[in-house]
mmCIF file of C-alpha atoms in Angstrom:
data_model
loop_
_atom_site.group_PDB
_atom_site.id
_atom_site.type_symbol
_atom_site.label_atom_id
_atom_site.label_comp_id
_atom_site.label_asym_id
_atom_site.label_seq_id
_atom_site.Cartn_x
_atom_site.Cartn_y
_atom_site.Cartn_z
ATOM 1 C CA UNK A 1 98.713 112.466 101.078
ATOM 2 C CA UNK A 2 102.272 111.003 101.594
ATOM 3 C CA UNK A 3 104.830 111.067 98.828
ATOM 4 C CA UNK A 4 105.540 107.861 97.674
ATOM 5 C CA UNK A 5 109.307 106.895 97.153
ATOM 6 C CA UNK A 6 111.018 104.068 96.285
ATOM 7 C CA UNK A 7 114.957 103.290 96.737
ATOM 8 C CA UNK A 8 116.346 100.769 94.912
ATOM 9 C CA UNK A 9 119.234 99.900 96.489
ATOM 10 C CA UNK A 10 122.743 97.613 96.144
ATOM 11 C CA UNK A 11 124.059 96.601 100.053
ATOM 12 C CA UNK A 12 127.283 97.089 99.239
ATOM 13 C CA UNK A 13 127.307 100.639 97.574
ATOM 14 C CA UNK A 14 128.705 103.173 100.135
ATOM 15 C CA UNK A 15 126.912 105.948 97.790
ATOM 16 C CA UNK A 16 123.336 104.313 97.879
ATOM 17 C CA UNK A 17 123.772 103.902 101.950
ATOM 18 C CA UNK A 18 124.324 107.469 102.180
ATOM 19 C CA UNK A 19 121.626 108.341 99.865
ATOM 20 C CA UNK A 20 119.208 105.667 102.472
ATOM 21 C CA UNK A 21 120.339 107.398 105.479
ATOM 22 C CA UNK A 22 119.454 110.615 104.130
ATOM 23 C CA UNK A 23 115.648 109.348 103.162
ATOM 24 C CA UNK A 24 115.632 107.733 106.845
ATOM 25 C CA UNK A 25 115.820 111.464 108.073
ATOM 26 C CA UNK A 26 113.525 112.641 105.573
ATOM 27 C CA UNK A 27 110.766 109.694 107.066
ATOM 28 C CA UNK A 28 110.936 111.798 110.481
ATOM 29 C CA UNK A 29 110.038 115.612 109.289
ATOM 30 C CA UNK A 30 108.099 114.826 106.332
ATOM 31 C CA UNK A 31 105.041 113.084 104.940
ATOM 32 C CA UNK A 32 106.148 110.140 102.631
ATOM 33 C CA UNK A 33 105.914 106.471 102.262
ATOM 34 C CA UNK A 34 109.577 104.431 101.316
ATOM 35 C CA UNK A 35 109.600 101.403 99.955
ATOM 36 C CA UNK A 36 112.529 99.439 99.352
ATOM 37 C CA UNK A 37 113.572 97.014 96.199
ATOM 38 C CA UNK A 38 116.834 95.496 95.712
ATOM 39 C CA UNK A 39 119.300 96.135 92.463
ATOM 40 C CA UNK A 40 122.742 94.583 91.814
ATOM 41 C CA UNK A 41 125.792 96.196 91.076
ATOM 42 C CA UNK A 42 127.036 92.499 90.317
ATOM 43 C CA UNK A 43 124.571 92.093 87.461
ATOM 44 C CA UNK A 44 124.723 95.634 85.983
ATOM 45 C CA UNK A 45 128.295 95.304 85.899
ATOM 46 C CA UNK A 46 128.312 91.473 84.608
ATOM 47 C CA UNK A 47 129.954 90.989 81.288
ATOM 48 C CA UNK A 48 131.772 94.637 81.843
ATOM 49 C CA UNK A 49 135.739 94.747 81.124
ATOM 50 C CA UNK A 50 136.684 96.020 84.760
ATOM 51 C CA UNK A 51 139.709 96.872 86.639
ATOM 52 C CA UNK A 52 140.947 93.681 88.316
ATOM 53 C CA UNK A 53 140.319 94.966 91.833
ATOM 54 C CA UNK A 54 136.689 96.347 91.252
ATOM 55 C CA UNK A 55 136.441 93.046 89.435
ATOM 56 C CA UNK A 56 136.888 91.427 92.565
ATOM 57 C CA UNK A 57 134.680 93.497 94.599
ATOM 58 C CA UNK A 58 131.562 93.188 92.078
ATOM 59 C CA UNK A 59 132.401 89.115 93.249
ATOM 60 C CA UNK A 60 131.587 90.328 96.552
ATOM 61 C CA UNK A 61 128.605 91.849 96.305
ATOM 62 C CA UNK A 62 126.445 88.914 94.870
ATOM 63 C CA UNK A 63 125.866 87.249 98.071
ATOM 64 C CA UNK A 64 124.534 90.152 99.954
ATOM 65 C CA UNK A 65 121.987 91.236 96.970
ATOM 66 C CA UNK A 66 120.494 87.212 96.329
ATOM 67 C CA UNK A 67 120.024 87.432 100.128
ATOM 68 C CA UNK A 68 118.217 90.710 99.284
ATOM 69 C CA UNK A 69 116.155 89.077 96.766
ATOM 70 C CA UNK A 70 115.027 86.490 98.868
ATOM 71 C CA UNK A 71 113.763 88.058 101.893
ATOM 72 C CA UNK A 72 112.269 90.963 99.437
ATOM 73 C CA UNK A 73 110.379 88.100 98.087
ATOM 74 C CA UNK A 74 109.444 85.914 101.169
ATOM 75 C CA UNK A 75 109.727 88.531 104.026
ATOM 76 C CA UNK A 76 109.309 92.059 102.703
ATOM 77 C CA UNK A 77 108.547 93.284 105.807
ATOM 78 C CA UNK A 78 111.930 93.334 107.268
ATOM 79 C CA UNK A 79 113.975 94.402 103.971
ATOM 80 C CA UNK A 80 114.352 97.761 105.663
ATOM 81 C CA UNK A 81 115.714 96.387 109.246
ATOM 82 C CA UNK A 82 118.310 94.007 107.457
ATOM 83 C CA UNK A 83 119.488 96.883 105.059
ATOM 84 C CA UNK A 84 120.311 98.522 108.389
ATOM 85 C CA UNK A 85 121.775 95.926 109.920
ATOM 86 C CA UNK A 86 123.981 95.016 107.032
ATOM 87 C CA UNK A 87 124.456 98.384 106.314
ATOM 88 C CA UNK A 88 125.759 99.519 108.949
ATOM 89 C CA UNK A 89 128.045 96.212 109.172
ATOM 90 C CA UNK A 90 129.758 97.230 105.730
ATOM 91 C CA UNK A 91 130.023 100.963 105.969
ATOM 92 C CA UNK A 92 129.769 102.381 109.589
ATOM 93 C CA UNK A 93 132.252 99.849 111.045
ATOM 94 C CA UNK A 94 134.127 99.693 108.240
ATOM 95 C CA UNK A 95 134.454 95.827 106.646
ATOM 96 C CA UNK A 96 133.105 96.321 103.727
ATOM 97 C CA UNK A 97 136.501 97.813 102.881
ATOM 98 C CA UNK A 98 138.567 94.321 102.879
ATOM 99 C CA UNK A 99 135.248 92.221 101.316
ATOM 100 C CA UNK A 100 136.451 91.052 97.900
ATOM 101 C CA UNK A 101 135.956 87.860 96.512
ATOM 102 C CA UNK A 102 133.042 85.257 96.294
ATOM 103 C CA UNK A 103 131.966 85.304 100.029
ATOM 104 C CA UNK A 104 133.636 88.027 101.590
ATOM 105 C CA UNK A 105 130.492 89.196 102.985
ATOM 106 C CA UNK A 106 128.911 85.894 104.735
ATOM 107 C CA UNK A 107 129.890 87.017 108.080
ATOM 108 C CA UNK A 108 128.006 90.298 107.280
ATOM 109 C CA UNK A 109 125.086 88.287 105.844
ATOM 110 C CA UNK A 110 124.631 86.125 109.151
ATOM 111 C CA UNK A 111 125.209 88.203 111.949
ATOM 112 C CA UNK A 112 122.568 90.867 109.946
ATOM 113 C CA UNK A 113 119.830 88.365 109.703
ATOM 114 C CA UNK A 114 120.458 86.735 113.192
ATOM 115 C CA UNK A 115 120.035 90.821 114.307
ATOM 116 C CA UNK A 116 116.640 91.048 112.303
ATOM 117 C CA UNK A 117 115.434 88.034 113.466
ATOM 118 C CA UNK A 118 115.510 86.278 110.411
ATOM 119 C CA UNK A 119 116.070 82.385 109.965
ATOM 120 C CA UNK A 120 119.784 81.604 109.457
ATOM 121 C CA UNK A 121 119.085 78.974 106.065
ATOM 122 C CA UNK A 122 118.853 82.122 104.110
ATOM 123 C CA UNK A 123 122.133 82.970 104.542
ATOM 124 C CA UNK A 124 123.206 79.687 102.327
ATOM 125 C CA UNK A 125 121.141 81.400 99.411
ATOM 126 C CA UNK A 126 124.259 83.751 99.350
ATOM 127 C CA UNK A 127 126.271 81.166 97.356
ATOM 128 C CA UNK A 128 124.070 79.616 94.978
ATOM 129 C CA UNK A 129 122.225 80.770 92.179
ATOM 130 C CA UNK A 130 118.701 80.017 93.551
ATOM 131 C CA UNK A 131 117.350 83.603 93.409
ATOM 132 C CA UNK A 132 119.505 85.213 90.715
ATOM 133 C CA UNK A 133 116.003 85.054 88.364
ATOM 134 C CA UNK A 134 114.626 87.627 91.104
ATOM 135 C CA UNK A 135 117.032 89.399 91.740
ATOM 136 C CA UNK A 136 117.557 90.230 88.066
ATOM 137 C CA UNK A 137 114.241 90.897 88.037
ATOM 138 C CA UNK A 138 114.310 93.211 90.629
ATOM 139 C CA UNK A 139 117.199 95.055 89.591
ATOM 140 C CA UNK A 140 115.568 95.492 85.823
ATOM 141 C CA UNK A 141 112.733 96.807 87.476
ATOM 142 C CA UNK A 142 115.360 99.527 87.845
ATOM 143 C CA UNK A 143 116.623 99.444 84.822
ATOM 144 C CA UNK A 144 113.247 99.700 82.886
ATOM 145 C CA UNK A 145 112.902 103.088 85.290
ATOM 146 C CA UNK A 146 116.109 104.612 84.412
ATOM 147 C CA UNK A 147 117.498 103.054 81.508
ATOM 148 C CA UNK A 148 121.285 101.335 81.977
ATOM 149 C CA UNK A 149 123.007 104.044 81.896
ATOM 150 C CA UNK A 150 123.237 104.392 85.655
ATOM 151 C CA UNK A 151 124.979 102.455 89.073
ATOM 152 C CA UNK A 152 123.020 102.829 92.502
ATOM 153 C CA UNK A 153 121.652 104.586 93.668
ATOM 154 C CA UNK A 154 118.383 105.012 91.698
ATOM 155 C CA UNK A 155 115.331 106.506 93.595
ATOM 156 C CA UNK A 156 111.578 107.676 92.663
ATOM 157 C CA UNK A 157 109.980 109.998 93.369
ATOM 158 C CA UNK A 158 106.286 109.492 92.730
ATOM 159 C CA UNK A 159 106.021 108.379 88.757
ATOM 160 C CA UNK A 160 110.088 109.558 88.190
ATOM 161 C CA UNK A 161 112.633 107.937 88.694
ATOM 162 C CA UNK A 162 116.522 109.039 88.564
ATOM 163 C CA UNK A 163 119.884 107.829 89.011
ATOM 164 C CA UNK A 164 121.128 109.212 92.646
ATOM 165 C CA UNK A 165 120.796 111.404 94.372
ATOM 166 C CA UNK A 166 124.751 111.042 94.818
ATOM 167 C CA UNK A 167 126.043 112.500 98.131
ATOM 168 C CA UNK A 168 128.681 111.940 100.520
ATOM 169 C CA UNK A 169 127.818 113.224 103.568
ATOM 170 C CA UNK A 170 124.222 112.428 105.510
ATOM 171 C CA UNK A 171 121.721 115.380 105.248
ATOM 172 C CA UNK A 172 119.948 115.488 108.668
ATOM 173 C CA UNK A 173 116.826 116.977 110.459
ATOM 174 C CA UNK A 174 115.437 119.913 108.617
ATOM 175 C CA UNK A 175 118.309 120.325 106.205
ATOM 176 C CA UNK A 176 117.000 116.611 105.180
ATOM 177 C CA UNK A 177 113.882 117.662 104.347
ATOM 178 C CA UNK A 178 114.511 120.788 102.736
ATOM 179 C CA UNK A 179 116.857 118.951 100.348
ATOM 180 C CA UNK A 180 114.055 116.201 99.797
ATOM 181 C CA UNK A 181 111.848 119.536 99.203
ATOM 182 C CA UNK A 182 114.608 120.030 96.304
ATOM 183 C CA UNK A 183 114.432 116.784 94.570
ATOM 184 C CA UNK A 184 110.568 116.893 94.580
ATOM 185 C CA UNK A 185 110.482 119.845 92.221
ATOM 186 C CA UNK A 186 113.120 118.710 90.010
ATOM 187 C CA UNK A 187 111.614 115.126 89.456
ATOM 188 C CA UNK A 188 108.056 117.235 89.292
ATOM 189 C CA UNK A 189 109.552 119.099 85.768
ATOM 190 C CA UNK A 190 108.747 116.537 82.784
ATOM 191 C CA UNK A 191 112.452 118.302 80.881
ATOM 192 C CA UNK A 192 114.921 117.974 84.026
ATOM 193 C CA UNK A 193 117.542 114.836 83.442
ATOM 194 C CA UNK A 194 120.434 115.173 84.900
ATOM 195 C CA UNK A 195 123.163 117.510 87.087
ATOM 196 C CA UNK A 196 126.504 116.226 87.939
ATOM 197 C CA UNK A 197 129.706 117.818 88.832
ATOM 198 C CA UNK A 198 133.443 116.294 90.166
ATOM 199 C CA UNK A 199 133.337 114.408 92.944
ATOM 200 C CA UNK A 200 135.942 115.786 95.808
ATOM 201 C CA UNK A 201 135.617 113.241 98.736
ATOM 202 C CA UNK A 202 134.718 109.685 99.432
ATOM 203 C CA UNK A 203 131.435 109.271 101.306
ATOM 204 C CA UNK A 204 131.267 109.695 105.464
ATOM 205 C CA UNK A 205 128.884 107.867 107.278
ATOM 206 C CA UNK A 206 128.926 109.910 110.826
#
């Protein structure tokens, strides 16, 4: 029977885009199922006395997540093709490093659904408020797994759920798998919460 995991994920985390890649290997040397829900690191973060400049970033990512919201609502079949696309956009080529403000990402957000094959209106979603009630929804789906204690990305394995796993480079092939192997029996042990040590480089994408 497959394992069943879900990824909720924020567009515009490089973390959580590693942490996708990584289960996009596992999909090709093991058994499991993926499915896909949008969070927002705009909304966890709302209300939050940031540093100006990450203040300015968290603008930036509410456009691509009440994109993410609508087509996980009206089109969930190609949530996993336009994660790619935008995806790849923001953190293989780079532009998600000079998106701050309101906006910064609409280019992203139209050349990513045009690529998917996805109608171009839903791009305007990106800078209204028209599915912030689902997309909150979505992301407390999250919260309610995890409690709020947490950023992206935040993944289950069959009935648990955790915050990460957080890595910085892409696992691939075997090595993938192996590591998936990993997570399995730690989620599997009711009294296993949490390992963390000091981070030493920024993620790579390669």
């Amino acid at each position: 029977m497959p394992e069943k995991v879900t990824l909720w994920f924020d567009t515009t985390c490089p973390f959580c885009w590693v942490t996708s890649r990584w289960i996009k290997e596992v999909e090709k040397v093991r058994d499991v199922t993926v499915s896909l829900i949008p969070m927002s690191l705009a909304v966890l973060n709302e209300g939050r006395d940031l540093p100006e400049s990450y203040a300015e970033r968290m603008k930036s990512a509410w456009g691509p997540a009440r994109v993410f919201a609508a087509v996980a609502t009206e089109h969930p079949e190609k949530l996993d093709a336009l994660y790619t696309a935008m995806g790849t956009r923001l953190h293989n080529d780079g532009r998600a490093r000079d998106a701050v403000g309101y906006g910064a990402n609409n280019a992203v957000i139209e050349e990513s659904l045009a690529e998917v094959g996805l109608d171009a209106s839903l791009a305007a979603v990106a800078d209204t408020d028209e599915w912030d009630g689902a997309l909150r929804a979505f992301h407390q789906s999250a919260m309610d797994e995890v409690g709020d204690d947490v950023g992206t990305p935040v993944i289950k394995f069959g009935d648990t759920a955790f915050f990460g796993p957080v890595l910085t480079r892409i696992p691939r092939g075997e090595e993938a798998g192996e590591i998936f192997d990993g997570a399995i029996k730690l989620a599997a042990y009711p009294f296993f919460f949490e390992i963390k040590r000091s981070r030493t480089e920024n993620p790579q994408f390669d």
